Coordinates of C-alpha atoms in Angstrom, one line a residue:
X1 CA 0.0 0.0 0.0
X2 CA 1.4 3.4 -1.0
X3 CA 1.9 6.1 1.7
X4 CA -1.4 7.5 2.8
X5 CA -2.7 10.6 1.0
X6 CA -5.0 12.7 3.1
X7 CA -6.8 14.7 0.4
X8 CA -6.7 14.5 -3.4
X9 CA -7.5 18.0 -4.6
X10 CA -9.3 17.7 -8.0
X11 CA -9.0 20.9 -10.1
X12 CA -11.0 21.3 -13.3
X13 CA -9.8 23.2 -16.3
X14 CA -12.0 26.2 -15.5
X15 CA -11.0 26.4 -11.8
X16 CA -7.4 27.7 -12.1
X17 CA -7.7 29.9 -9.0
X18 CA -4.9 29.9 -6.5
X19 CA -7.2 31.4 -3.9
X20 CA -9.7 28.6 -4.4
X21 CA -11.3 27.0 -1.3
X22 CA -9.8 23.7 -2.2
X23 CA -6.4 25.0 -1.1
X24 CA -7.7 26.1 2.3
X25 CA -5.7 24.1 5.0
X26 CA -3.6 22.5 2.2
X27 CA -0.8 20.3 3.5
X28 CA 1.9 19.7 0.8
X29 CA 3.3 16.7 2.6
X30 CA -0.1 15.0 3.0
X31 CA -2.2 16.3 0.1
X32 CA -1.9 16.0 -3.7
X33 CA -3.4 18.0 -6.6
X34 CA -5.0 16.3 -9.6
X35 CA -5.6 18.0 -13.1
X36 CA -6.2 16.3 -16.4
X37 CA -6.6 17.3 -20.0
X38 CA -9.6 15.2 -21.1
X39 CA -10.3 14.3 -24.7
X40 CA -14.1 14.2 -24.1
X41 CA -13.9 17.9 -22.9
X42 CA -12.2 18.7 -26.2
X43 CA -14.6 16.8 -28.4
X44 CA -18.1 16.8 -26.9
X45 CA -18.5 19.8 -29.1
X46 CA -16.3 20.5 -32.1
X47 CA -14.0 22.9 -30.3
X48 CA -12.2 25.8 -31.9
X49 CA -8.4 25.2 -32.0
X50 CA -7.7 28.4 -30.0
X51 CA -10.2 27.4 -27.4
X52 CA -8.4 24.1 -26.9
X53 CA -5.0 25.8 -26.7
X54 CA -6.3 28.4 -24.3
X55 CA -7.6 25.9 -21.8
X56 CA -4.7 23.4 -22.0
X57 CA -2.0 26.1 -21.9
X58 CA -3.6 27.8 -18.9
X59 CA -3.9 24.4 -17.2
X60 CA -0.2 23.6 -17.8
X61 CA 0.9 27.0 -16.6
X62 CA -1.2 26.6 -13.5
X63 CA 0.3 23.2 -12.9
X64 CA 3.8 24.6 -13.1
X65 CA 2.9 27.5 -10.7
X66 CA 1.7 24.9 -8.2
X67 CA 4.8 22.8 -8.6
X68 CA 7.0 25.9 -8.1
X69 CA 5.4 26.2 -4.6
X70 CA 6.6 22.7 -3.9
X71 CA 3.2 21.1 -4.2
X72 CA 2.8 17.7 -5.8
X73 CA 0.6 17.7 -8.8
X74 CA -0.7 14.6 -10.7
X75 CA -1.2 15.9 -14.2
X76 CA -2.4 14.1 -17.3
X77 CA -1.4 15.7 -20.7
X78 CA -3.1 14.9 -24.0
X79 CA -0.6 13.7 -26.5
X80 CA -0.5 14.4 -30.2
X81 CA -1.1 10.6 -30.6
X82 CA -4.4 9.7 -29.1
X83 CA -3.2 6.1 -28.6
X84 CA -0.9 7.3 -25.8
X85 CA -3.8 8.7 -23.6
X86 CA -4.9 7.0 -20.4
X87 CA -8.5 7.4 -21.2
X88 CA -11.1 9.6 -22.9
X89 CA -13.3 10.7 -20.0
X90 CA -12.8 12.0 -16.5
X91 CA -13.8 8.6 -15.2
X92 CA -11.4 6.6 -17.3
X93 CA -8.5 8.8 -16.0
X94 CA -9.6 9.6 -12.4
X95 CA -10.8 6.2 -11.3
X96 CA -7.5 4.4 -11.8
X97 CA -5.7 7.2 -10.0
X98 CA -8.0 7.0 -7.0
X99 CA -7.2 3.3 -6.7
X100 CA -3.4 4.0 -7.2
X101 CA -3.2 7.0 -4.8
X102 CA -5.8 5.7 -2.3
X103 CA -6.7 9.1 -0.8
X104 CA -8.8 9.4 2.3
X105 CA -11.1 11.9 0.5
X106 CA -11.5 13.9 -2.7
X107 CA -11.9 17.6 -2.5
X108 CA -13.0 19.9 -5.2
X109 CA -15.0 23.0 -6.0
X110 CA -18.4 22.2 -7.3
X111 CA -18.3 22.0 -11.1
X112 CA -19.8 24.8 -13.2
X113 CA -21.1 22.4 -15.8
X114 CA -24.1 20.1 -15.1
X115 CA -22.8 17.4 -17.4
X116 CA -19.5 17.3 -15.6
X117 CA -21.2 17.3 -12.2
X118 CA -23.2 14.2 -13.2
X119 CA -20.1 12.5 -14.4
X120 CA -18.2 13.2 -11.2
X121 CA -21.2 12.0 -9.1
X122 CA -21.0 8.7 -11.0
X123 CA -17.2 8.4 -10.2
X124 CA -18.0 9.2 -6.5
X125 CA -20.4 6.3 -6.4
X126 CA -18.0 3.8 -8.0
X127 CA -15.0 4.9 -5.9
X128 CA -16.9 4.7 -2.5
X129 CA -14.7 7.6 -1.4
X130 CA -16.1 10.7 0.3
X131 CA -16.2 13.6 -2.1
X132 CA -16.2 17.1 -0.5
X133 CA -17.6 19.9 -2.8
X134 CA -16.5 23.3 -1.6
X135 CA -18.1 26.6 -2.4
X136 CA -16.6 28.7 -5.2
X137 CA -15.4 32.0 -3.7
X138 CA -14.6 33.3 -7.2
X139 CA -18.2 34.5 -7.5
X140 CA -20.0 37.1 -5.4
X141 CA -22.8 34.8 -4.4
X142 CA -23.5 31.1 -4.4
X143 CA -26.4 29.5 -6.3
X144 CA -28.4 28.9 -3.2
X145 CA -28.3 32.6 -2.4
X146 CA -29.6 33.4 -5.9
X147 CA -32.4 30.8 -5.3
X148 CA -33.3 32.6 -2.1
X149 CA -33.5 35.9 -3.9
X150 CA -35.6 34.3 -6.7
X151 CA -38.0 32.5 -4.4
X152 CA -41.6 33.8 -4.7
X153 CA -40.9 36.2 -7.6
X154 CA -43.2 36.2 -10.6
X155 CA -40.2 36.7 -12.9
X156 CA -36.5 36.9 -12.8
X157 CA -35.6 40.5 -13.9
X158 CA -31.9 41.4 -14.2
X159 CA -32.4 45.0 -13.2
X160 CA -34.0 44.0 -9.9
X161 CA -31.2 41.5 -9.2
X162 CA -28.5 44.0 -10.2
X163 CA -29.9 46.6 -7.8
X164 CA -30.1 44.0 -5.0
X165 CA -26.4 43.1 -5.6
X166 CA -25.3 46.7 -5.6
X167 CA -26.9 47.1 -2.2
X168 CA -25.7 43.8 -0.9
X169 CA -22.1 44.6 -1.7
X170 CA -22.2 48.4 -1.4
X171 CA -21.0 49.0 -4.9
X172 CA -21.4 52.4 -6.6
X173 CA -23.6 53.7 -3.8
X174 CA -23.8 57.0 -2.1
X175 CA -23.6 57.1 1.8
X176 CA -27.5 57.3 1.8
X177 CA -27.8 54.1 -0.2
X178 CA -28.8 55.8 -3.5
X179 CA -26.9 55.0 -6.7
X180 CA -23.9 57.1 -7.6
X181 CA -24.9 59.6 -10.3
X182 CA -28.6 59.4 -9.5
X183 CA -29.4 56.4 -11.7
X184 CA -29.0 52.6 -11.4
X185 CA -27.8 52.2 -15.0
X186 CA -26.8 54.5 -17.9
X187 CA -27.9 52.4 -20.9
X188 CA -29.3 55.5 -22.5
X189 CA -25.7 56.9 -22.8
X190 CA -24.3 53.6 -24.1
X191 CA -25.9 53.0 -27.5
X192 CA -23.9 55.3 -29.8
X193 CA -22.7 54.1 -33.2
X194 CA -19.2 55.2 -34.3
X195 CA -19.0 58.5 -36.3
X196 CA -18.5 58.2 -40.1
X197 CA -14.8 58.6 -39.6
X198 CA -14.7 55.3 -37.7
X199 CA -13.9 54.2 -34.1
X200 CA -11.4 56.2 -32.0
X201 CA -8.1 54.5 -31.1
X202 CA -8.4 51.5 -28.8
X203 CA -4.9 50.1 -28.1
X204 CA -4.8 46.6 -26.8
X205 CA -2.1 44.5 -25.2
X206 CA -1.5 41.0 -26.6
X207 CA 0.2 38.0 -25.1
X208 CA 2.3 36.1 -27.8
X209 CA 2.7 32.3 -27.1
X210 CA 5.6 31.3 -24.9
X211 CA 7.3 27.9 -25.1
X212 CA 4.6 26.0 -23.2
X213 CA 1.8 27.5 -25.3
X214 CA 3.7 26.7 -28.5
X215 CA 4.0 23.1 -27.3
X216 CA 0.3 22.9 -26.7
X217 CA -0.4 24.6 -30.1
X218 CA 1.7 21.9 -31.9
X219 CA -0.3 19.1 -30.1
X220 CA -3.6 20.7 -31.0
X221 CA -2.6 21.3 -34.6
X222 CA -1.7 17.7 -35.1
X223 CA -4.4 15.9 -33.0
X224 CA -7.3 18.2 -33.7
X225 CA -6.4 19.2 -37.2
X226 CA -10.0 18.9 -38.4
X227 CA -11.4 21.2 -35.7
X228 CA -12.6 24.7 -36.8
X229 CA -10.7 28.0 -36.3
X230 CA -7.2 29.3 -36.8
X231 CA -4.2 28.9 -34.5
X232 CA -2.2 31.7 -36.1
X233 CA -2.4 34.9 -34.0
X234 CA -3.1 33.3 -30.7
X235 CA -2.7 36.0 -28.0
X236 CA -4.8 35.0 -25.0
X237 CA -3.6 35.6 -21.5
X238 CA -2.8 32.1 -20.0
X239 CA -1.5 33.0 -16.6
X240 CA -2.6 34.9 -13.6
X241 CA 0.0 37.6 -14.2
X242 CA -1.1 38.0 -17.8
X243 CA -4.7 38.2 -16.9
X244 CA -4.0 40.9 -14.4
X245 CA -2.0 42.8 -17.1
X246 CA -5.0 42.4 -19.5
X247 CA -7.2 44.0 -16.9
X248 CA -4.9 46.9 -16.3
X249 CA -4.6 47.5 -20.0
X250 CA -8.4 47.6 -20.5
X251 CA -8.9 50.0 -17.6
X252 CA -6.2 52.4 -18.9
X253 CA -6.8 52.1 -22.7
X254 CA -10.4 51.2 -23.4
X255 CA -12.7 51.6 -20.4
X256 CA -13.1 55.3 -20.9
X257 CA -15.0 54.8 -24.2
X258 CA -16.4 51.4 -23.5
X259 CA -19.8 52.5 -22.3
X260 CA -20.5 54.9 -25.1
X261 CA -19.5 52.5 -27.9
X262 CA -20.2 49.1 -26.4
X263 CA -23.0 48.3 -28.9
X264 CA -21.1 49.6 -32.0
X265 CA -19.5 47.6 -34.7
X266 CA -17.0 48.4 -37.5
X267 CA -15.5 46.6 -40.5
X268 CA -12.2 44.9 -39.7
X269 CA -12.4 45.7 -36.0
X270 CA -13.1 42.8 -33.6
X271 CA -12.3 44.0 -30.1
X272 CA -12.7 47.8 -30.3
X273 CA -13.3 49.1 -26.7
X274 CA -14.3 45.8 -25.2
X275 CA -12.2 44.1 -22.5
X276 CA -12.0 40.4 -23.6
X277 CA -11.6 39.6 -19.9
X278 CA -14.5 37.0 -19.9
X279 CA -12.1 34.2 -21.0
X280 CA -9.5 34.5 -18.3
X281 CA -12.2 35.3 -15.8
X282 CA -14.2 32.2 -16.6
X283 CA -11.0 30.1 -16.1
X284 CA -10.6 31.9 -12.7
X285 CA -7.3 33.4 -13.7
X286 CA -8.9 36.8 -12.9
X287 CA -11.2 37.6 -10.0
X288 CA -14.5 39.5 -10.8
X289 CA -14.0 41.5 -7.6
X290 CA -10.6 42.8 -8.7
X291 CA -12.1 43.7 -12.1
X292 CA -15.0 45.6 -10.4
X293 CA -12.6 47.3 -8.0
X294 CA -10.3 48.4 -10.7
X295 CA -13.1 50.0 -12.7
X296 CA -14.4 51.8 -9.6
X297 CA -10.8 53.0 -8.8
X298 CA -10.6 54.5 -12.3
X299 CA -13.9 56.3 -11.8
X300 CA -12.7 57.7 -8.5
X301 CA -9.4 58.8 -10.0
X302 CA -11.2 60.6 -12.9
X303 CA -9.8 58.2 -15.5
X304 CA -13.1 56.8 -16.7
X305 CA -16.7 58.2 -16.9
X306 CA -19.5 56.8 -14.8
X307 CA -21.5 55.5 -17.8
X308 CA -18.5 53.3 -18.8
X309 CA -17.7 52.1 -15.3
X310 CA -21.4 51.3 -14.4
X311 CA -21.8 49.4 -17.7
X312 CA -18.7 47.3 -17.0
X313 CA -19.8 46.7 -13.4
X314 CA -23.3 45.6 -14.5
X315 CA -21.8 43.0 -16.9
X316 CA -19.9 41.4 -14.0
X317 CA -21.8 42.0 -10.8
X318 CA -25.2 41.9 -12.5
X319 CA -25.3 39.9 -15.7
X320 CA -22.6 37.3 -14.9
X321 CA -23.9 36.4 -11.5
X322 CA -27.5 36.5 -12.8
X323 CA -26.7 34.0 -15.6
X324 CA -25.0 31.6 -13.2
X325 CA -28.0 31.8 -10.8
X326 CA -30.5 31.1 -13.6
X327 CA -28.4 28.1 -14.8
X328 CA -28.3 26.3 -11.5
X329 CA -31.9 27.3 -10.6
X330 CA -33.3 25.8 -13.9
X331 CA -31.0 22.9 -14.7
X332 CA -31.3 20.2 -16.0
X333 CA -34.8 21.1 -17.4
X334 CA -33.4 24.3 -18.9
X335 CA -31.3 22.6 -21.6
X336 CA -34.4 21.0 -23.2
X337 CA -36.5 24.2 -23.5
X338 CA -37.6 25.1 -27.0
X339 CA -40.3 27.8 -26.7
X340 CA -40.4 28.6 -30.4
X341 CA -40.8 25.0 -31.5
X342 CA -37.6 24.9 -33.7
X343 CA -36.8 21.7 -35.5
X344 CA -34.5 19.5 -33.4
X345 CA -32.0 18.9 -36.2
X346 CA -31.9 22.5 -37.4
X347 CA -28.2 23.4 -36.8
X348 CA -26.3 26.6 -37.5
X349 CA -25.5 27.4 -41.1
X350 CA -22.1 26.3 -42.5
X351 CA -20.9 30.0 -42.5
X352 CA -20.9 29.9 -38.7
X353 CA -18.0 27.5 -38.9
X354 CA -16.1 29.0 -41.8
X355 CA -17.1 32.6 -42.0
X356 CA -17.7 32.2 -45.7
X357 CA -20.8 34.1 -46.8
X358 CA -21.9 37.0 -48.9
X359 CA -23.7 38.6 -45.9
X360 CA -21.2 41.2 -44.9
X361 CA -22.4 41.4 -41.3
X362 CA -22.2 37.7 -40.7
X363 CA -18.8 37.6 -42.5
X364 CA -17.4 40.4 -40.3
X365 CA -18.7 38.9 -37.1
X366 CA -17.4 35.4 -38.0
X367 CA -14.0 36.8 -39.0
X368 CA -13.2 37.5 -35.3
X369 CA -14.6 34.1 -34.3
X370 CA -12.7 32.1 -36.8
X371 CA -9.5 34.1 -36.3
X372 CA -9.6 34.5 -32.5
X373 CA -12.3 32.4 -30.9
X374 CA -14.1 35.5 -29.7
X375 CA -16.6 38.2 -30.6
X376 CA -18.1 41.0 -28.6
X377 CA -21.7 40.8 -27.3
X378 CA -23.4 42.7 -30.1
X379 CA -21.8 40.4 -32.7
X380 CA -23.0 37.4 -30.7
X381 CA -26.5 38.7 -29.9
X382 CA -27.5 41.0 -32.8
X383 CA -25.7 39.5 -35.7
X384 CA -25.0 35.8 -35.3
X385 CA -27.6 35.1 -32.6
X386 CA -30.2 37.2 -34.5
X387 CA -29.6 35.4 -37.8
X388 CA -29.8 32.0 -36.1
X389 CA -33.0 32.9 -34.4
X390 CA -34.6 34.2 -37.6
X391 CA -33.5 31.1 -39.5
X392 CA -35.1 28.9 -36.9
X393 CA -32.0 27.2 -35.6
X394 CA -32.7 24.9 -32.7
X395 CA -31.7 26.8 -29.5
X396 CA -29.6 24.0 -28.0
X397 CA -27.8 23.5 -31.4
X398 CA -26.9 27.2 -31.2
X399 CA -25.6 26.7 -27.7
X400 CA -23.5 23.8 -28.8
X401 CA -22.0 25.9 -31.6
X402 CA -21.3 28.7 -29.1
X403 CA -19.6 26.3 -26.8
X404 CA -17.4 25.1 -29.6
X405 CA -16.3 28.4 -31.1
X406 CA -15.7 30.8 -28.2
X407 CA -12.7 30.8 -25.8
X408 CA -14.8 32.1 -23.0
X409 CA -17.7 29.6 -23.4
X410 CA -18.4 27.6 -20.2
X411 CA -21.8 25.7 -20.0
X412 CA -23.1 27.8 -17.1
X413 CA -22.6 31.1 -18.9
X414 CA -23.2 29.9 -22.4
X415 CA -26.5 28.1 -22.0
X416 CA -28.7 30.9 -20.6
X417 CA -27.1 33.5 -22.9
X418 CA -27.6 31.4 -26.0
X419 CA -30.7 29.2 -25.5
X420 CA -32.4 31.9 -23.4
X421 CA -31.4 35.5 -24.2
X422 CA -30.3 35.1 -27.8
X423 CA -32.8 32.4 -29.1
X424 CA -35.7 33.0 -26.7
X425 CA -35.8 29.2 -26.2
X426 CA -36.7 29.6 -22.6
X427 CA -39.8 31.6 -23.3
X428 CA -38.8 34.6 -21.3
X429 CA -36.8 33.5 -18.3
X430 CA -33.7 35.4 -19.4
X431 CA -35.3 38.1 -21.6
X432 CA -38.8 39.5 -21.6
X433 CA -39.0 39.4 -25.4
X434 CA -37.2 37.9 -28.3
X435 CA -34.1 39.9 -29.5
X436 CA -35.3 40.2 -33.1
X437 CA -34.6 43.0 -35.5
X438 CA -34.2 43.7 -39.2
X439 CA -31.1 44.7 -41.1
X440 CA -31.9 48.2 -40.2
X441 CA -30.4 47.6 -36.7
X442 CA -27.1 46.5 -38.1
X443 CA -27.1 49.5 -40.5
X444 CA -27.6 51.8 -37.5
X445 CA -24.9 50.3 -35.3
X446 CA -22.2 49.5 -37.9
X447 CA -20.8 50.3 -41.3
X448 CA -21.3 46.8 -42.5
X449 CA -24.2 47.5 -44.8
X450 CA -22.2 50.0 -46.9
X451 CA -20.1 47.2 -48.3
X452 CA -22.8 44.5 -48.6
X453 CA -24.4 43.3 -51.8
X454 CA -27.8 43.3 -50.0
X455 CA -30.0 46.2 -49.2
X456 CA -31.0 46.3 -45.6
X457 CA -34.2 48.2 -46.4
X458 CA -35.5 45.5 -48.7
X459 CA -37.3 42.3 -47.8
X460 CA -37.9 40.9 -51.3
X461 CA -36.2 41.0 -54.6
X462 CA -32.7 40.3 -55.9
X463 CA -31.0 42.7 -53.4
X464 CA -33.2 41.8 -50.4
X465 CA -31.3 41.6 -47.1
X466 CA -31.7 38.1 -45.6
X467 CA -32.0 39.6 -42.1
X468 CA -34.8 41.9 -43.1
X469 CA -36.6 39.1 -45.1
X470 CA -36.4 36.7 -42.2
X471 CA -37.3 39.3 -39.6
X472 CA -40.8 39.9 -41.1
X473 CA -41.2 36.1 -41.7
X474 CA -40.2 35.5 -38.0
X475 CA -42.9 37.9 -36.8
X476 CA -45.4 36.3 -39.1
X477 CA -44.6 32.7 -38.1
X478 CA -44.8 33.5 -34.4
X479 CA -47.5 36.1 -34.5
X480 CA -49.9 34.2 -32.3
X481 CA -47.3 33.9 -29.5
X482 CA -45.8 37.4 -29.9
X483 CA -49.0 39.3 -29.9
X484 CA -49.4 38.2 -26.3
X485 CA -46.2 40.0 -25.4
X486 CA -46.7 43.6 -24.6
X487 CA -43.2 44.5 -25.6
X488 CA -43.7 43.1 -29.1
X489 CA -46.9 45.0 -29.9
X490 CA -45.2 47.8 -31.8
X491 CA -43.4 45.3 -34.1
X492 CA -46.6 43.3 -34.6
X493 CA -48.5 46.4 -35.5
X494 CA -45.9 47.1 -38.2
X495 CA -46.3 43.6 -39.5
X496 CA -50.0 44.0 -39.7
X497 CA -49.6 47.0 -42.0
X498 CA -48.2 44.8 -44.7
X499 CA -50.8 43.5 -47.2
X500 CA -51.4 39.9 -48.1
X501 CA -49.5 40.1 -51.4
X502 CA -46.4 41.6 -49.6
X503 CA -46.5 38.9 -47.0
X504 CA -46.8 36.2 -49.6
X505 CA -43.7 37.5 -51.3
X506 CA -41.8 37.7 -48.0
X507 CA -42.7 34.1 -47.0
X508 CA -41.5 32.9 -50.4
X509 CA -38.2 34.9 -50.1
X510 CA -37.7 33.6 -46.6
X511 CA -38.2 30.0 -47.8
X512 CA -35.5 30.6 -50.4
X513 CA -33.1 31.9 -47.8
X514 CA -33.6 28.9 -45.6
X515 CA -33.3 26.5 -48.5
X516 CA -30.0 28.1 -49.4
X517 CA -28.6 27.8 -45.8
X518 CA -30.0 24.3 -45.2
X519 CA -29.9 22.4 -48.5
X520 CA -31.4 19.0 -48.4

């Protein structure tokens, strides 16, 4: 029998937090840490190559950081040759190690993914070892606290939750408890398009691959050669120090104009004034508290305006915590919701994997996804999400695509944002109405329509914009449901102004668009 191990500390790939509760009372001479690169986590969706490199490189850097502290780490690397792997799933790798190491107990932070939690529960039963799941102090609140807030409410409204969180944590409040600046949010100041001259400068720090990241890239390029996306140009922060540097860079360079232009888009510009901090934050390389504190410090120092700081704080303290709360409150039922009755096998169009399309807005949005495994929230919601919704893509298929293609996609954050907010698959849990719009919205918030072969104003004819065609068809197809939603009445009234002949032409045009995207 090997020397007794007190605790085996299991760390998942999105739990790279040196301040994690699993390290409380850690004893290097009696405890061991376990991490594994798992094939099933790389293949349960068809993962973007940069997403794979980001996760695996961050994990290996974290492993080395732990070992530099003198801590023993059991680590399983994926090899370029799949035949050299110990197994394909958590169970196939962890169960033999539990038998070999014979720990007294397994300690880990509760997984953020329902599927992984179920898999680990099965391992726990087989091993007959006690599994201790510790709370995740990375977040402001735990799921049970969100459930207590949600109990008895007729609906889950982000604004109500956000105000409650502000009060709970004393963030952006005056001494009398009122919001700084006299308003809880400044959305009305944060919807400007760029001027005709284009976006103002937005410098951004990048993180070229080091030796370890290059090794991971070589493995991914060989083993996952058929996966989507490009590896050239990888620049993600893969360590705690790099993540902190990325935060400092955003606060100094882009936060001042973030609020004003957060919904704007521009040809050839992927990041603009956005932070791109969601990816390192979701791997726990960066704390949401330090991000909020840094933004507030910039406000207090006069380095950023209130509308930008409040918008950034709302994304983290409000939206991020709200999404996680909804996920754990509603799972596993949530994943099966399909309010609009989309066909189960209706997947995203091929252009969502390649970026090859003659729709300029989709091509521009997909360029940043294919090249860098990321796009900002308006690309996701009001270009790619909008097009998928109008086409009738099944909401869970859209979620699977999102999980595959974005470096910051974790199930708890992706599912409510995609199935719920973007596709309205949950019928209003995440959003009070569908986020549907015509090509006119994209024209207003970008310069994409100037260089497009389609006319955003036209729903039928040779130059008809597919977004505009499908928008009217979407309202028509779901009229009976949408007319019951008070926030959709203005759009439904506009639909009702169209005569029968116009609607017949629109339905025919929409049918042609769908047939082109989904050939039999």
